[in-house]
CSV table of C-alpha atoms in Angstrom, one decimal:
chain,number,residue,atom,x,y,z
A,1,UNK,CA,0.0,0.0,0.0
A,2,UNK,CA,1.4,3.4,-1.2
A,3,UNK,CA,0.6,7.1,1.2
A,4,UNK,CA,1.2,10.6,-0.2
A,5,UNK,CA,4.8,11.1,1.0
A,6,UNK,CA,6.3,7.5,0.3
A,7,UNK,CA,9.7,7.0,-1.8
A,8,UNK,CA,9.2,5.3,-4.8
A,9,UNK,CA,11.2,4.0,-7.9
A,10,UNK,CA,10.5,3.4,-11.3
A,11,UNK,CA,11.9,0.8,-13.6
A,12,UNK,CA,14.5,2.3,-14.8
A,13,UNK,CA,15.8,3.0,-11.3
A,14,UNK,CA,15.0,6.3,-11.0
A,15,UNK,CA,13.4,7.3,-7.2
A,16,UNK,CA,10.7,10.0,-6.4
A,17,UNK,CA,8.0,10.9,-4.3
A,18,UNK,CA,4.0,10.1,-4.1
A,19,UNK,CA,2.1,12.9,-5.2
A,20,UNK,CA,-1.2,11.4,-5.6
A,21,UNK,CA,-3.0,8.3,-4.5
A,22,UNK,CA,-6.3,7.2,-6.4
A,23,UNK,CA,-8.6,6.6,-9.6
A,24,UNK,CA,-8.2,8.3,-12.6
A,25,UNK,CA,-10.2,9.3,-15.2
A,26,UNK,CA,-8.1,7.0,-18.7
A,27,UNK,CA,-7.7,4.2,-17.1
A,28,UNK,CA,-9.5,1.4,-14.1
A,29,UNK,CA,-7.7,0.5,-10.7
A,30,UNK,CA,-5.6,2.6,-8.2
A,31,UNK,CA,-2.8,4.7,-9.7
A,32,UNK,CA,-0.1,6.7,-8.2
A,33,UNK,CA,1.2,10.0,-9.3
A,34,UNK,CA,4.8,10.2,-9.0
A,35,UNK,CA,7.3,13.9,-8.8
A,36,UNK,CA,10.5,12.2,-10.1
A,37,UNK,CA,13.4,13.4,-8.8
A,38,UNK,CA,15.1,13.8,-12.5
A,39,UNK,CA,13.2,14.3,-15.4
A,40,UNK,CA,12.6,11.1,-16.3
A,41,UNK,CA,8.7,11.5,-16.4
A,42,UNK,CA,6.3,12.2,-19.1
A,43,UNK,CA,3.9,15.1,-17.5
A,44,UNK,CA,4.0,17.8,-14.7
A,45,UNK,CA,1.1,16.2,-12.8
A,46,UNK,CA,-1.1,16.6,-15.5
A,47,UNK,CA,-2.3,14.0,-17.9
A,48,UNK,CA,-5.2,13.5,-20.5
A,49,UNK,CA,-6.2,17.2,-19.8
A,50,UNK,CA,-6.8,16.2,-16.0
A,51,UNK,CA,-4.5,18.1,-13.4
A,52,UNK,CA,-3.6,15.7,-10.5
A,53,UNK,CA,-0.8,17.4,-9.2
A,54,UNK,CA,1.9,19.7,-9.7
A,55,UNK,CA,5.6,19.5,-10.5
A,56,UNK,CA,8.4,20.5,-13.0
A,57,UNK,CA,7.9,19.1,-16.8
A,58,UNK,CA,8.9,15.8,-17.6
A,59,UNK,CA,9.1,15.1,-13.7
A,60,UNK,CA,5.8,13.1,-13.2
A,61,UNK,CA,4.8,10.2,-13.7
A,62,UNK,CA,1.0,8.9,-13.1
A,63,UNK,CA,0.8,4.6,-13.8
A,64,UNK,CA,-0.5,1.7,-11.3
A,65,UNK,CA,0.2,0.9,-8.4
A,66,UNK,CA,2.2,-2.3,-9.4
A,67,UNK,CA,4.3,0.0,-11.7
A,68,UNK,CA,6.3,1.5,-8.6
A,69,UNK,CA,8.5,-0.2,-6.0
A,70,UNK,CA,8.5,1.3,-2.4
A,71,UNK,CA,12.1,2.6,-1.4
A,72,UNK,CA,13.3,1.8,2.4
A,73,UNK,CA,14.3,4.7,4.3
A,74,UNK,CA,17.8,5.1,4.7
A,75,UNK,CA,19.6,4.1,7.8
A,76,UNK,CA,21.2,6.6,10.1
A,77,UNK,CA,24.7,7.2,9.1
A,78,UNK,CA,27.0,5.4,11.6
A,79,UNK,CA,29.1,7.0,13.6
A,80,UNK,CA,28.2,10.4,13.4
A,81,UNK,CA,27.6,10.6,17.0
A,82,UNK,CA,31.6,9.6,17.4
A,83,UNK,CA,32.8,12.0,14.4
A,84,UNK,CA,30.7,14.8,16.6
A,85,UNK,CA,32.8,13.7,19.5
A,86,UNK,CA,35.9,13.7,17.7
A,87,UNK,CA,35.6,16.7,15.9
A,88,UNK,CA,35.4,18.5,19.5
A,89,UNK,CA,38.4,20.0,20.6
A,90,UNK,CA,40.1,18.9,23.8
A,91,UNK,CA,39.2,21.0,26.5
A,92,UNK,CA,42.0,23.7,28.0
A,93,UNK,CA,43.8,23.7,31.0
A,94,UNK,CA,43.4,26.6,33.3
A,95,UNK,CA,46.4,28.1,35.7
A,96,UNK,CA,44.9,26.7,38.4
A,97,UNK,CA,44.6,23.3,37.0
A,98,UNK,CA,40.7,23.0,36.4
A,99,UNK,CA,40.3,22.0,33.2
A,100,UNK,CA,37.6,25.0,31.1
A,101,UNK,CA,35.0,24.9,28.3
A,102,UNK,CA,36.4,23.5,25.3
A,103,UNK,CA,37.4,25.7,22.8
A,104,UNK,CA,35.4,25.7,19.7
A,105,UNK,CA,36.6,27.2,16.1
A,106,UNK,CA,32.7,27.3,15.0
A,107,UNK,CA,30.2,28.6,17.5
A,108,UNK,CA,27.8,26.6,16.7
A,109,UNK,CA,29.9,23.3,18.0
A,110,UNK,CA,28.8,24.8,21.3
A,111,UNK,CA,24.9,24.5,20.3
A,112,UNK,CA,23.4,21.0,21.2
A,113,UNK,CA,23.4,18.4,18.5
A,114,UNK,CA,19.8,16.9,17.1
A,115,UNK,CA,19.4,13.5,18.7
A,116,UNK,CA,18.9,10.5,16.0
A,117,UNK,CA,15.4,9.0,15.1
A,118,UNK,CA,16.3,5.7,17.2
A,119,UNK,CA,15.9,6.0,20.9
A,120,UNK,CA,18.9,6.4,23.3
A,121,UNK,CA,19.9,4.2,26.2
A,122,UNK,CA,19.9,7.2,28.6
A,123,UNK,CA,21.5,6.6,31.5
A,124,UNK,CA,22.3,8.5,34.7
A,125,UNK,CA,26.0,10.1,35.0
A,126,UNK,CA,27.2,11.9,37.9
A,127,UNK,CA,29.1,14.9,36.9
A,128,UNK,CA,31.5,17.4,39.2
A,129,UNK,CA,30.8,20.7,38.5
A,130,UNK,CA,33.1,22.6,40.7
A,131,UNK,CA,32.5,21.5,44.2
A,132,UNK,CA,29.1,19.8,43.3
A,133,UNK,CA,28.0,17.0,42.1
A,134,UNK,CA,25.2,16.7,39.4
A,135,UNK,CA,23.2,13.5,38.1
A,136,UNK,CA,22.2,14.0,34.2
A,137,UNK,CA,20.0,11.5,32.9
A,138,UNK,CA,20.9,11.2,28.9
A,139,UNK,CA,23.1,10.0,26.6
A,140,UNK,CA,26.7,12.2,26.9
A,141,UNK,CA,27.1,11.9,23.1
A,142,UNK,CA,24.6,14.2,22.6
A,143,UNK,CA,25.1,16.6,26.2
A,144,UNK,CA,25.5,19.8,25.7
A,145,UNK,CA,29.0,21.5,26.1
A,146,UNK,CA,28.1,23.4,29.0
A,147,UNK,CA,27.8,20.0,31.1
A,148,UNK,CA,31.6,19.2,30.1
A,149,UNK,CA,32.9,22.5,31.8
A,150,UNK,CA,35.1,21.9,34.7
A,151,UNK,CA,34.4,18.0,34.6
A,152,UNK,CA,37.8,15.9,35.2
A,153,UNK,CA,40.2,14.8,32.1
A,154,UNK,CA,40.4,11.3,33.4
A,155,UNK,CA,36.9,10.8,34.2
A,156,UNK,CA,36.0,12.2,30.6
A,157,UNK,CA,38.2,9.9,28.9
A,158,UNK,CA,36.4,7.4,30.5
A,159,UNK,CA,33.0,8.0,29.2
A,160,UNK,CA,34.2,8.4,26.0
A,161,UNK,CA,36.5,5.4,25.8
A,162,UNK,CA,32.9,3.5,27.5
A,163,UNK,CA,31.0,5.0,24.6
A,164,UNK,CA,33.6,4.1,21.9
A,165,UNK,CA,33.5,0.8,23.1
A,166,UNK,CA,29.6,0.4,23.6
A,167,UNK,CA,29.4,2.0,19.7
A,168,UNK,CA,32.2,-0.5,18.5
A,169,UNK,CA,30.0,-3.5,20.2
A,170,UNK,CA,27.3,-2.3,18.3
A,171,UNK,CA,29.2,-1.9,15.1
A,172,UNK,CA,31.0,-5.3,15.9
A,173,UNK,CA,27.0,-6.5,16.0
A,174,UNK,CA,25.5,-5.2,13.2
A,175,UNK,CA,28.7,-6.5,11.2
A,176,UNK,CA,28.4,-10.1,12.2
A,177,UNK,CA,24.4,-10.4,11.0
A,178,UNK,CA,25.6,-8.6,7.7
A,179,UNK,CA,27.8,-11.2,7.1
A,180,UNK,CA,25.4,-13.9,8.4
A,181,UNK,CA,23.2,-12.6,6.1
A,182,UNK,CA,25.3,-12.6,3.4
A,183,UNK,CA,26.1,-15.5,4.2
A,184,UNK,CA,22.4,-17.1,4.0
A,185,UNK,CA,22.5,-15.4,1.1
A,186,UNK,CA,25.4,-16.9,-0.5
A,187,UNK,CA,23.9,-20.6,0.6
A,188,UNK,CA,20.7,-19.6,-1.3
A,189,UNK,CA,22.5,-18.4,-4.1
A,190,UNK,CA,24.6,-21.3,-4.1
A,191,UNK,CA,21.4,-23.5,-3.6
A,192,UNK,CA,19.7,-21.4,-6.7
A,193,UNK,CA,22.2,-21.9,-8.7
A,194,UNK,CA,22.6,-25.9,-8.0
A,195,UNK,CA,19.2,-26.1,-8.8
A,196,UNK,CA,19.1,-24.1,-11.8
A,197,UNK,CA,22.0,-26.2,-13.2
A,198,UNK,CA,19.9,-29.6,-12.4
A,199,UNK,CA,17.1,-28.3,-14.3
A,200,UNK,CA,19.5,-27.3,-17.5
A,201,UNK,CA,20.8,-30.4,-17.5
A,202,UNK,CA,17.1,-32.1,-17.6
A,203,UNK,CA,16.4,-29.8,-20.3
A,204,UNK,CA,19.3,-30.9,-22.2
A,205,UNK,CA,18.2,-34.7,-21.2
A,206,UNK,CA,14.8,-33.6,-22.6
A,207,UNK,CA,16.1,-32.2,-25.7
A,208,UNK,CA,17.8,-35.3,-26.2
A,209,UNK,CA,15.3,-37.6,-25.5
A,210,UNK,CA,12.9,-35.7,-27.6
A,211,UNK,CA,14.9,-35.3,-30.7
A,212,UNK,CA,13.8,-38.7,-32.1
A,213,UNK,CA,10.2,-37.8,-31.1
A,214,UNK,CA,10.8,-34.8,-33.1
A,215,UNK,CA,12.2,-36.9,-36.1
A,216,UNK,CA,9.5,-39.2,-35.9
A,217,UNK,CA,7.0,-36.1,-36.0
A,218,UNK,CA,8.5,-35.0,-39.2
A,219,UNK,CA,7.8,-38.3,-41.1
A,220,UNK,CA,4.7,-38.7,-39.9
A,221,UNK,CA,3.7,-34.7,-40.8
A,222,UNK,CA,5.3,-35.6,-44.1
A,223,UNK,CA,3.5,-39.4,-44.2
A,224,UNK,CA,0.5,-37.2,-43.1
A,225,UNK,CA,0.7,-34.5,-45.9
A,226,UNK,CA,1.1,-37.5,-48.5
A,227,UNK,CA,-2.0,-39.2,-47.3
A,228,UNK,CA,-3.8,-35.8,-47.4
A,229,UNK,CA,-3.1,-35.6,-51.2
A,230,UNK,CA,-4.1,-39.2,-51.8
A,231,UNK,CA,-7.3,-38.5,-50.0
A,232,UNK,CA,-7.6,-35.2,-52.1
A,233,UNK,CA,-7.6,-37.7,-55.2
A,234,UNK,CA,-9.6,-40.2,-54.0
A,235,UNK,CA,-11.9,-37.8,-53.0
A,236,UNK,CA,-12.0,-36.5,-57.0
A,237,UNK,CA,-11.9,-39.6,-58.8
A,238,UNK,CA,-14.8,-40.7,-55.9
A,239,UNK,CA,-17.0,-37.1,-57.2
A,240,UNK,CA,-16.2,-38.2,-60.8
A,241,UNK,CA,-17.8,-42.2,-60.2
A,242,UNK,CA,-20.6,-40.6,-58.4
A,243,UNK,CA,-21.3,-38.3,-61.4
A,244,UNK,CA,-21.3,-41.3,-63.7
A,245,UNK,CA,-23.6,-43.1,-61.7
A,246,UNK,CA,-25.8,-40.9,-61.4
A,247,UNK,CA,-25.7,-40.5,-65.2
A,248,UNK,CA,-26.3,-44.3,-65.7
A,249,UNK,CA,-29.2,-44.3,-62.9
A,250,UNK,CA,-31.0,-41.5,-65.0
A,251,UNK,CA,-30.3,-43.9,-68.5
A,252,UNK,CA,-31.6,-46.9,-66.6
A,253,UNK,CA,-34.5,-45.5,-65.2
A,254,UNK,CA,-35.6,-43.8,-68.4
A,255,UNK,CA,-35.0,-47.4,-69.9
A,256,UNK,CA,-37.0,-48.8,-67.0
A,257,UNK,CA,-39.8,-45.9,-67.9
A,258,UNK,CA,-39.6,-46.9,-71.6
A,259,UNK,CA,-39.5,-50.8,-70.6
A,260,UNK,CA,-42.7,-50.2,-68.5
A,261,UNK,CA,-44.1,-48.5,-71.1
A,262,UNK,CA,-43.9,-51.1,-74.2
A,263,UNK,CA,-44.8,-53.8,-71.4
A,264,UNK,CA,-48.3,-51.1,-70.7
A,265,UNK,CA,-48.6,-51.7,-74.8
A,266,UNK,CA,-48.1,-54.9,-74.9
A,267,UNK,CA,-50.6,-55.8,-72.0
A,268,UNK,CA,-52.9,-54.0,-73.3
A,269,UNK,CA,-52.4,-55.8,-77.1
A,270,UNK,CA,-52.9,-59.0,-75.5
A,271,UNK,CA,-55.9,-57.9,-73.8
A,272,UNK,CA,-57.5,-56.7,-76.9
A,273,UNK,CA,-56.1,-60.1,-78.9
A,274,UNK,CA,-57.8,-62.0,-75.9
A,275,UNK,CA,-60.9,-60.5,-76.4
A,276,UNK,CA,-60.3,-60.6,-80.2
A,277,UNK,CA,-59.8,-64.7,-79.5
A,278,UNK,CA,-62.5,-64.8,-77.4
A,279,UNK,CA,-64.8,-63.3,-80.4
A,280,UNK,CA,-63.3,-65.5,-82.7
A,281,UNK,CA,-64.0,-68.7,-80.2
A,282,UNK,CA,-67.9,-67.5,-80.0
A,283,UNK,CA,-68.3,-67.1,-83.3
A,284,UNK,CA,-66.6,-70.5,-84.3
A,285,UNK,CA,-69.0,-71.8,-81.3
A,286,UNK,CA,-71.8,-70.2,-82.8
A,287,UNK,CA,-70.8,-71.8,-86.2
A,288,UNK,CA,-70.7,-75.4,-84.7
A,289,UNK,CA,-73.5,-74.6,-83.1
A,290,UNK,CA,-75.9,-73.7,-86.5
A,291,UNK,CA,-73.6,-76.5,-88.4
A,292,UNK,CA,-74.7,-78.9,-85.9
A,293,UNK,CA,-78.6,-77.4,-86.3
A,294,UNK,CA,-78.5,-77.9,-90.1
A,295,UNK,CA,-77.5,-81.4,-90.1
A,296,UNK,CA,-80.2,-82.2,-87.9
A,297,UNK,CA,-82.3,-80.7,-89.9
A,298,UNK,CA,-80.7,-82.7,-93.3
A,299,UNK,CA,-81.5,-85.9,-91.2
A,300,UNK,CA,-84.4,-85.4,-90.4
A,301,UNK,CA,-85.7,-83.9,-93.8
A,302,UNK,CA,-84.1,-87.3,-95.3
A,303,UNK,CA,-85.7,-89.6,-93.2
A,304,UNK,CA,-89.3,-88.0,-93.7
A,305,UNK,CA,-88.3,-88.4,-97.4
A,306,UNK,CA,-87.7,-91.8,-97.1
């Protein structure tokens, strides 16, 4: 999640601050608008006619979210409370052997110096001023100068030589988890790159393995292609039977039209010769028939005769 204010980097690597946080007008989802601290950008805070903030030319940038990487705040710089110390001059001796204020080239080394961000160990020293004795309950890197007047040489060397040593233990710290961390860092890189050398080599194993699959995939897209134009001829020389059959199926069934129709003539000529039979057969009947009468009749004219 991104806040007005945040430190931000582009791509390129080039760092700047949130301007703007929200919806826009070209595009959906949550954009940020960016015042680049070079002019690396493509707007001054405006962009599609739509002012969302302001900054130089060609110093703002407005994309999503996802676009920008947050930037850590910088660590304190180490030390600096020592190099303050050291670049204190050693306080004076008087005539009478009390040591005085320290002597200062700039006046402003007298002025107190801004504590860091992280908290202090404050701890309760007990200083002679003079004939007294005062308790001061903070951290004597950052004391004023006034405190140190009149305190004893030896004693001072002591806090400081305590607070070297306390800073060095810290420094001494911090140094070993850097280099435990670098070290974890160099077992996962050595662990990455281990891996990442395993899975070259099964890729060259696969390549391997696969190049006859590869070979056999090229004869049978070549088997395949020749197969496609064999079926391409098939396929023509099966259109150009189907035409000639269905030429010959129209020339047989016209034959089978002009068979059935002689056959319709020819029924019906033996119908009318069956009738024209059965006429004749009648009449020849008819014939017997009147032949047989007039014989009869011949006999029996010749027997009256007789």
């Amino acid at each position: 999640s991104f806040k007005v204010g945040d430190r931000v980097k582009i791509p390129t690597g080039v760092e700047g601050t949130v301007k703007y946080v929200g919806n826009v007008s070209f595009a959906k989802g949550t954009h940020l608008g960016v015042e680049l601290d070079s002019a690396a950008g493509d707007n001054d805070g405006t962009k599609k006619k739509k002012k969302y903030f302001k900054c130089k030319k060609k110093h703002g940038k407005i994309e999503k979210a996802s676009y920008f990487t947050k930037v850590k705040a910088s660590k304190s710089k180490k030390r600096s409370s020592i190099a303050s110390i050291k670049n204190k001059k050693k306080p004076r001796a008087s005539k009478g052997g009390k040591n005085l204020a320290p002597i200062t080239d700039d006046p402003e080394d007298s002025k107190e110096e801004e504590a860091p961000k992280k908290k202090s160990n404050k701890k309760t020293h007990s200083i002679a001023v003079g004939t007294e004795t005062k308790s001061c309950q903070t951290d004597l890197r950052y004391a004023p100068t006034e405190m140190f007047q009149y305190v004893d040489s030896e004693y001072f060397c002591k806090i400081i030589t305590r607070l070297y040593t306390e800073e060095n233990d810290k420094l001494r710290k911090e140094r070993d988890e850097y280099k435990s961390q670098i070290s974890t860092l160099n077992q996962r890189t050595e662990t990455a790159e281990s891996a990442l050398q395993q899975a070259e080599y099964k890729i060259k194993q696969q390549d391997v393995e696969l190049d006859p699959l590869k070979e056999k995939l090229e004869m049978i897209e070549v088997e395949n292609e020749e197969l496609t134009v064999k079926l391409e001829i098939a396929n023509i020389e099966i259109e150009e039977l189907n035409e000639k059959l269905e030429e010959q199926l129209d020339q047989y069934v016209e034959h089978i039209a002009t068979d059935q129709k002689e056959h319709a003539e020819i029924v019906a000529m033996n119908q009318q010769l069956q009738q024209q039979l059965s006429e004749l057969v009648r009449i020849g009947q008819d014939l017997i028939d009147s032949k047989d009468k007039h014989i009869n009749s011949l006999a029996t004219e010749s027997n009256y005769v007789e």
